[in-house]
């Protein structure tokens, strides 16, 4: 049975005799560090840039060089982009590891695909938020917390779980619930969402927008109806709270009948087969090898994808609509 950890499973006292360091103070590192600070847990932040170090100081944390943090802390939270983490680990972390060290990751990617292979004498933990970085802080401040996947990949000290759960409590995740999931499952679920659900969603939205615009529906109305009004995201917010079926049941009857009477039409899309192929590529490691090669190649394909997309009139119309509504776009994660 799946284990879900709650507030009472974490004891902050476990961290009392431990020094805690964080490497990287970016999208996720900063919210996590601020949550730790507000839970009364001192964190030393190691950054590459002076700007990030100053920001950490201004936030009431202790900003240091990466080397100082790696050498002088017991628990190291690894908050760098996954793509740069393996080289960074090899050159700047691994030479300083000693018995009693714990490494905590917020994505299992590099361990699952063995781009990082820590020695057997250190503890390895995972606290992987199932939300965007900004929500990690917002939900903590709102007193709700956020759901995460947690795991111990290596328990060299025999005390890795109590330490991990104390940290999970301090970052605010036990309030919402932390689900125990292996490193491999966390990686595969994360990639599956990115590669099977997100492309399908993008495809749905662009196909619908192109069809409706070609049929002469007003641009602003089309984008508002599809997602800019926020109705679509609100629907899924409700679904997260009460379930998909109940959310649909609370919509007008015409909507309920329209949805269910047309559901089977989409069986023809062979979605299940496409998802299976995608999952197999993830599970076999084919995707991770492809992405490592692409990253080494300077993200040439990714840049070309952007170039092709940016040449589409659809996105210009979308931005004009956003401007009309007077909103600012946020391209951060
Ligand atoms: N972002 C999210 O919503 C989210 C959600 C769940 C999990 N995660 C996981 O959280 C981890 C961190 O992701 P992130 O989005 O927070 O990363 P990020 O903001 O893109 O980068 C974090 C920091 O890494 C530093 N950095 C970049 N390259 C470096 C290098 N070669 N050497 C040293 N420092 C370097 C930069 O610091 P400087 O300012 O010092 O240059 C940057 O501020 C990843 O494992 C990711 O999978 C992220």
Coordinates of N, CA and C and ligand atoms in Angstrom, one line a residue, residues 23-29 46-53 66 78-82 84-85 88 92 106-107 128-134 190 333, ligand 1:
X23 N 22.6 24.1 -2.7 CA 23.3 24.6 -3.8 C 22.4 25.1 -4.9
X24 N 22.5 26.3 -5.3 CA 21.5 26.9 -6.2 C 20.4 27.6 -5.5
X25 N 20.2 28.9 -6.0 CA 19.1 29.7 -5.4 C 18.2 30.3 -6.5
X26 N 17.6 29.4 -7.2 CA 16.8 29.8 -8.4 C 15.3 29.6 -8.1
X27 N 14.7 29.1 -9.2 CA 13.2 29.0 -9.2 C 12.7 28.2 -8.0
X28 N 13.3 27.0 -7.7 CA 12.8 26.2 -6.6 C 13.6 26.4 -5.4
X29 N 14.9 26.6 -5.5 CA 15.8 26.7 -4.4 C 15.3 27.8 -3.4
X46 N 24.8 28.1 -1.2 CA 25.9 28.2 -2.0 C 25.5 28.6 -3.4
X47 N 26.1 29.7 -3.9 CA 25.7 30.1 -5.3 C 26.9 30.3 -6.2
X48 N 26.7 30.2 -7.4 CA 27.7 30.5 -8.4 C 27.8 32.1 -8.6
X49 N 26.7 32.7 -8.7 CA 26.8 34.2 -8.9 C 26.7 35.0 -7.6
X50 N 27.4 36.1 -7.7 CA 27.4 37.0 -6.5 C 25.9 37.5 -6.2
X51 N 25.2 37.8 -7.4 CA 23.9 38.3 -7.2 C 23.0 37.4 -6.4
X52 N 23.0 36.1 -6.7 CA 22.2 35.2 -6.0 C 22.6 35.1 -4.5
X53 N 23.9 35.2 -4.3 CA 24.4 35.2 -2.9 C 23.9 36.4 -2.1
X66 N 29.9 28.1 -3.3 CA 29.5 26.7 -3.4 C 30.5 25.8 -2.7
X78 N 20.2 19.8 -3.4 CA 20.8 20.0 -4.7 C 19.7 20.7 -5.5
X79 N 19.9 22.0 -5.8 CA 18.9 22.8 -6.4 C 19.4 23.5 -7.7
X80 N 20.1 22.7 -8.5 CA 20.6 23.2 -9.8 C 19.7 22.6 -10.9
X81 N 19.8 23.2 -12.1 CA 19.0 22.6 -13.2 C 19.6 21.2 -13.4
X82 N 18.7 20.3 -13.8 CA 19.1 18.9 -13.9 C 20.2 18.7 -15.0
X84 N 22.7 20.5 -15.7 CA 24.1 20.8 -15.3 C 24.6 20.0 -14.1
X85 N 23.6 19.4 -13.5 CA 23.9 18.7 -12.2 C 25.0 17.6 -12.3
X88 N 28.5 19.1 -12.5 CA 28.7 19.9 -11.2 C 29.0 18.9 -10.1
X92 N 32.4 19.2 -8.2 CA 32.4 20.0 -7.0 C 31.8 19.4 -5.8
X106 N 15.5 17.3 -5.7 CA 14.1 17.6 -5.8 C 13.6 17.1 -7.1
X107 N 14.4 16.4 -7.8 CA 14.0 15.6 -9.0 C 14.9 14.4 -9.1
X128 N 10.4 15.8 -4.0 CA 10.0 16.3 -5.3 C 8.6 16.9 -5.3
X129 N 8.6 18.3 -5.3 CA 7.2 18.9 -5.3 C 6.4 18.6 -6.5
X130 N 5.1 18.3 -6.3 CA 4.3 18.1 -7.5 C 3.5 19.4 -7.8
X131 N 4.3 20.4 -7.9 CA 3.7 21.7 -8.2 C 4.8 22.6 -8.8
X132 N 4.4 23.8 -9.3 CA 5.4 24.8 -9.8 C 6.1 25.4 -8.6
X133 N 7.3 25.9 -8.8 CA 8.1 26.5 -7.8 C 7.4 27.6 -7.0
X134 N 6.7 28.5 -7.7 CA 6.0 29.6 -7.1 C 5.0 29.2 -6.1
X190 N 6.9 12.0 -13.9 CA 7.2 13.4 -14.2 C 7.3 13.5 -15.8
X333 N 9.2 29.7 -14.7 CA 8.5 28.4 -14.3 C 8.0 28.5 -12.9
Ligands
LIG1 N1 11.3 25.0 -11.2 C1 10.3 24.2 -10.8 O1 9.1 24.5 -10.9 C2 10.7 22.8 -10.2 C3 9.6 22.0 -9.7 C4 10.0 20.8 -9.2 C5 11.3 20.3 -9.2 N2 12.3 21.2 -9.7 C6 13.7 20.7 -9.6 O2 14.4 21.6 -8.9 C7 15.8 21.6 -9.3 C8 16.2 23.1 -9.6 O3 15.5 23.6 -10.6 P1 15.2 25.1 -10.8 O4 14.1 25.3 -11.8 O5 15.1 25.8 -9.4 O6 16.6 25.6 -11.4 P2 17.0 27.0 -12.0 O7 16.2 28.1 -11.3 O8 17.0 27.0 -13.5 O9 18.5 27.1 -11.6 C9 18.9 27.2 -10.2 C10 20.2 27.9 -10.1 O10 21.3 27.1 -10.6 C11 22.4 27.9 -10.7 N3 23.2 27.4 -11.8 C12 22.9 27.1 -13.1 N4 23.9 26.5 -13.7 C13 24.9 26.4 -12.8 C14 26.2 25.8 -12.9 N5 26.7 25.3 -14.0 N6 26.9 25.8 -11.7 C15 26.5 26.3 -10.6 N7 25.2 26.9 -10.5 C16 24.5 26.9 -11.6 C17 21.9 29.3 -11.0 O11 22.4 30.1 -9.9 P3 23.2 31.4 -10.0 O12 22.2 32.5 -9.9 O13 24.2 31.4 -8.9 O14 23.9 31.5 -11.4 C18 20.4 29.2 -10.8 O15 19.8 30.2 -10.1 C19 15.9 20.7 -10.5 O16 16.3 19.4 -10.1 C20 14.4 20.7 -11.0 O17 14.1 19.5 -11.7 C21 12.0 22.4 -10.2

